[in-house]
PDB file of C-alpha atoms in Angstrom:
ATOM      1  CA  UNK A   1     -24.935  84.102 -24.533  1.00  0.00           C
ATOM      2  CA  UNK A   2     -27.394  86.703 -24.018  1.00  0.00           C
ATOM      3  CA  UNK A   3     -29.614  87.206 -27.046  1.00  0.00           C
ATOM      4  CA  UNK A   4     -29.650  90.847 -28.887  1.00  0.00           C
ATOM      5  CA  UNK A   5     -32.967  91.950 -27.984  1.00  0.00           C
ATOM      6  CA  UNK A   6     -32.474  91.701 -23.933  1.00  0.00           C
ATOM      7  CA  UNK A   7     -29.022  93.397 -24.649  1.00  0.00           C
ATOM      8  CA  UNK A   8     -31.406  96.467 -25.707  1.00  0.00           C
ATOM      9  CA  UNK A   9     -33.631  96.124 -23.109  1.00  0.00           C
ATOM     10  CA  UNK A  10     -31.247  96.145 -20.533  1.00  0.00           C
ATOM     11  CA  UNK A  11     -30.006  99.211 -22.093  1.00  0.00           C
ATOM     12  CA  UNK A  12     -32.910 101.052 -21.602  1.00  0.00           C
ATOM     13  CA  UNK A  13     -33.945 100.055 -18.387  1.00  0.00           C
ATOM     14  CA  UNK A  14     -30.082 101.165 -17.016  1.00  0.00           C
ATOM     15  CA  UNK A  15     -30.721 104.057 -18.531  1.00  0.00           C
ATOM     16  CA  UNK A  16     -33.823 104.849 -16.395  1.00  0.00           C
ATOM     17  CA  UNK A  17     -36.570 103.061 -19.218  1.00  0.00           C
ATOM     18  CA  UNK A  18     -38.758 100.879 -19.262  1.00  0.00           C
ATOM     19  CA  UNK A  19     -39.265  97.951 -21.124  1.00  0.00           C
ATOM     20  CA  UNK A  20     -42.562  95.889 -21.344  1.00  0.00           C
ATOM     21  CA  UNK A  21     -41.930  94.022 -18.782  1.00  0.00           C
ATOM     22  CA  UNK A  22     -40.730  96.341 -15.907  1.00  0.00           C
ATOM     23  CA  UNK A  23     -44.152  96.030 -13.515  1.00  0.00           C
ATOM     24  CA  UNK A  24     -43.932  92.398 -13.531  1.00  0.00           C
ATOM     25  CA  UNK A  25     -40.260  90.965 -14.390  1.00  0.00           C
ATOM     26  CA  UNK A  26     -36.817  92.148 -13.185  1.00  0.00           C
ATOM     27  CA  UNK A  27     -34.300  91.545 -16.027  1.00  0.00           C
ATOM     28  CA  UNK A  28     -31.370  89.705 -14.580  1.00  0.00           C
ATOM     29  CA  UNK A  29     -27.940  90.801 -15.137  1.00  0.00           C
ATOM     30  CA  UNK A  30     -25.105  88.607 -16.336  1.00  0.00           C
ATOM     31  CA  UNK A  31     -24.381  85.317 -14.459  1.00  0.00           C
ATOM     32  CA  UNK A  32     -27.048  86.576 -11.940  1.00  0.00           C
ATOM     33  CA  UNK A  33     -29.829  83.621 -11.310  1.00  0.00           C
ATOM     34  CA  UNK A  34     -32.974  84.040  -9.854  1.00  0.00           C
ATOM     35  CA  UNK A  35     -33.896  84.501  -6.361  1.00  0.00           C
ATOM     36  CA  UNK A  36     -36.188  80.500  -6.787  1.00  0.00           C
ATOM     37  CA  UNK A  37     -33.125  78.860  -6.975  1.00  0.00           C
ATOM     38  CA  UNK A  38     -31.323  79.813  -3.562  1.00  0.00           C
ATOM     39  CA  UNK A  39     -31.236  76.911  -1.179  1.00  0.00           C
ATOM     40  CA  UNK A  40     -31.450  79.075   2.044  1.00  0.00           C
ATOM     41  CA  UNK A  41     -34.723  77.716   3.048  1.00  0.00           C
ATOM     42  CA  UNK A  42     -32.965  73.934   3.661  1.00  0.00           C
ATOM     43  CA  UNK A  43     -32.016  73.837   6.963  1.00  0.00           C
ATOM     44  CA  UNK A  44     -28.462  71.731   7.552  1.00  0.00           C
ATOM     45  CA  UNK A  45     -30.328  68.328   8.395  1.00  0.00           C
ATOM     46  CA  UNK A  46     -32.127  68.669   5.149  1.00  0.00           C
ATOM     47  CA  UNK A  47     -28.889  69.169   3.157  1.00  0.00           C
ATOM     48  CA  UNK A  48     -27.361  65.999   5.114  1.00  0.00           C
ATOM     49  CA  UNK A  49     -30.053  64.291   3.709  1.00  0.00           C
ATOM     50  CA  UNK A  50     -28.900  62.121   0.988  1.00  0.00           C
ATOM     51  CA  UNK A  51     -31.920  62.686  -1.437  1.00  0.00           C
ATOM     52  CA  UNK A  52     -32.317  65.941  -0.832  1.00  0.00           C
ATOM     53  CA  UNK A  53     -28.698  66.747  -1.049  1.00  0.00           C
ATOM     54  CA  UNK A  54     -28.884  64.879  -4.888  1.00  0.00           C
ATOM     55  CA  UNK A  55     -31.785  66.904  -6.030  1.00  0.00           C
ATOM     56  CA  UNK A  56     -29.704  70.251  -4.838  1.00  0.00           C
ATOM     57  CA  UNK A  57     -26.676  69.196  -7.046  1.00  0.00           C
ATOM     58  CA  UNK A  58     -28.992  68.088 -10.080  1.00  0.00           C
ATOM     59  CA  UNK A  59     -31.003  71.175 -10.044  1.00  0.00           C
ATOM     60  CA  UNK A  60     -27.304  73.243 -10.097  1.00  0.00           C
ATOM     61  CA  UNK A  61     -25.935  71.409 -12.946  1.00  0.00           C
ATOM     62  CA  UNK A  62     -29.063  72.327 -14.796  1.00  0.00           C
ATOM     63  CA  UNK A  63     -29.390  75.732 -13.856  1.00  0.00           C
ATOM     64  CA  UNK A  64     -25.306  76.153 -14.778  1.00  0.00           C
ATOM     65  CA  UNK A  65     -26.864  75.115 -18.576  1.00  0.00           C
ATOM     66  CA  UNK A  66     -29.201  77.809 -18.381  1.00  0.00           C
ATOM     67  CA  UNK A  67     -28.938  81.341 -19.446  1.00  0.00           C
ATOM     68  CA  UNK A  68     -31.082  83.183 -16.618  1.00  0.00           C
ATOM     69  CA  UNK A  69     -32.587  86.476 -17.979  1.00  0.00           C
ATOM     70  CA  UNK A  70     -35.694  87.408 -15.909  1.00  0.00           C
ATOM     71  CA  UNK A  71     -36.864  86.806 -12.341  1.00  0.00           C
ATOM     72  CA  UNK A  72     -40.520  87.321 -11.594  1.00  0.00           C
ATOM     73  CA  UNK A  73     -40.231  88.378  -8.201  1.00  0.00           C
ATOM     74  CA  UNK A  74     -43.920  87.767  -7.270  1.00  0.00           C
ATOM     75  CA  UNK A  75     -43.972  84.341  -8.716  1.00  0.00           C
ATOM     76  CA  UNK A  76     -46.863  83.659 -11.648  1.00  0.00           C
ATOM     77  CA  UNK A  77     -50.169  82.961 -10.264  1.00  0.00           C
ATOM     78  CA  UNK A  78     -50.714  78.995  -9.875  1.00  0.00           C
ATOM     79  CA  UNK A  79     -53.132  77.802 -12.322  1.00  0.00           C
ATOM     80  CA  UNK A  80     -57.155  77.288 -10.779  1.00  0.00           C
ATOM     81  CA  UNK A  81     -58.303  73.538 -10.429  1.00  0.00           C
ATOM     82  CA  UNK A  82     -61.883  72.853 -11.765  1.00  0.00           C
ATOM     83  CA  UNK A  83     -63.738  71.588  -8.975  1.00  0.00           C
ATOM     84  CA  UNK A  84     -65.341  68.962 -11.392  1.00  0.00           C
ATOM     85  CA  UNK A  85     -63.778  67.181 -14.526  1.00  0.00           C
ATOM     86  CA  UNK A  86     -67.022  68.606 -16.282  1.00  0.00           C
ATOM     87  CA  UNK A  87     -65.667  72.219 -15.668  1.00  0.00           C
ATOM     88  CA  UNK A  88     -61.962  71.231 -16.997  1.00  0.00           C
ATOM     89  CA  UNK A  89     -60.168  72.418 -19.801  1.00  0.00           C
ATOM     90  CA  UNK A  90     -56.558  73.127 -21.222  1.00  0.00           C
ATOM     91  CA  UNK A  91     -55.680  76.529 -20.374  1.00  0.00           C
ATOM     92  CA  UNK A  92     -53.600  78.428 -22.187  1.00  0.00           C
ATOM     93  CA  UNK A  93     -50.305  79.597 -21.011  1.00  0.00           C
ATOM     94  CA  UNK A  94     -51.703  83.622 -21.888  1.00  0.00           C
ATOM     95  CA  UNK A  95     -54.342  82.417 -19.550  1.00  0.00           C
ATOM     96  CA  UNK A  96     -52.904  80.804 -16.789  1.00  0.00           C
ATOM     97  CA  UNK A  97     -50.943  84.174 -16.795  1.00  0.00           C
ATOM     98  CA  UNK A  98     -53.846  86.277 -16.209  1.00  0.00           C
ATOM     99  CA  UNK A  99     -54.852  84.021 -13.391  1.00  0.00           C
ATOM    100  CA  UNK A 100     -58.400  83.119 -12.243  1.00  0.00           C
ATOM    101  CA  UNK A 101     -60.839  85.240 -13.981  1.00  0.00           C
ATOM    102  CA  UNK A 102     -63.919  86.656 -12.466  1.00  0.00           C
TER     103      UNK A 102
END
């Protein structure tokens, strides 16, 4: 089920909008899944491989649960490591999104 408020958005953004998020999230359309789950990077030996071949099916099944709405083609930045535990902290999701600050 796709909830109300993307309905809208999607909406605009056919319509030639924009929505908040159209510089850094392409709004999927229905049954469309995001480009991180294709498999095309798993070369024929790798899908004979037992294990691997069991984490492809399990990650399926999940992703058939899922209703996909957004892809973030550029991929969020990857959190920054503290180079000593006396620098750590818990980021923030807002922050991890920003990325590395100056």
């Amino acid at each position: 089920m796709v909830p109300d408020d993307l309905a809208v958005w999607r909406r605009l953004r056919d319509a030639g909008g924009v929505n908040p998020w159209s510089d850094s999230v392409r709004l999927l359309a229905d049954g469309e899944r995001p480009e991180a789950l294709g498999t095309d990077y798993l070369s024929a030996e790798d899908l004979a491989n037992p294990d691997i071949a069991a984490n492809v099916r399990a990650i399926e099944e999940t992703a058939a649960l899922i209703t996909w709405v957004a892809d973030d083609p550029d991929e969020l930045p990857e959190p920054t490591v503290s180079p000593t535990p006396a620098e750590y902290h818990v980021a923030r999701y807002r922050e991890v999104l920003a990325g590395p600050s100056a």
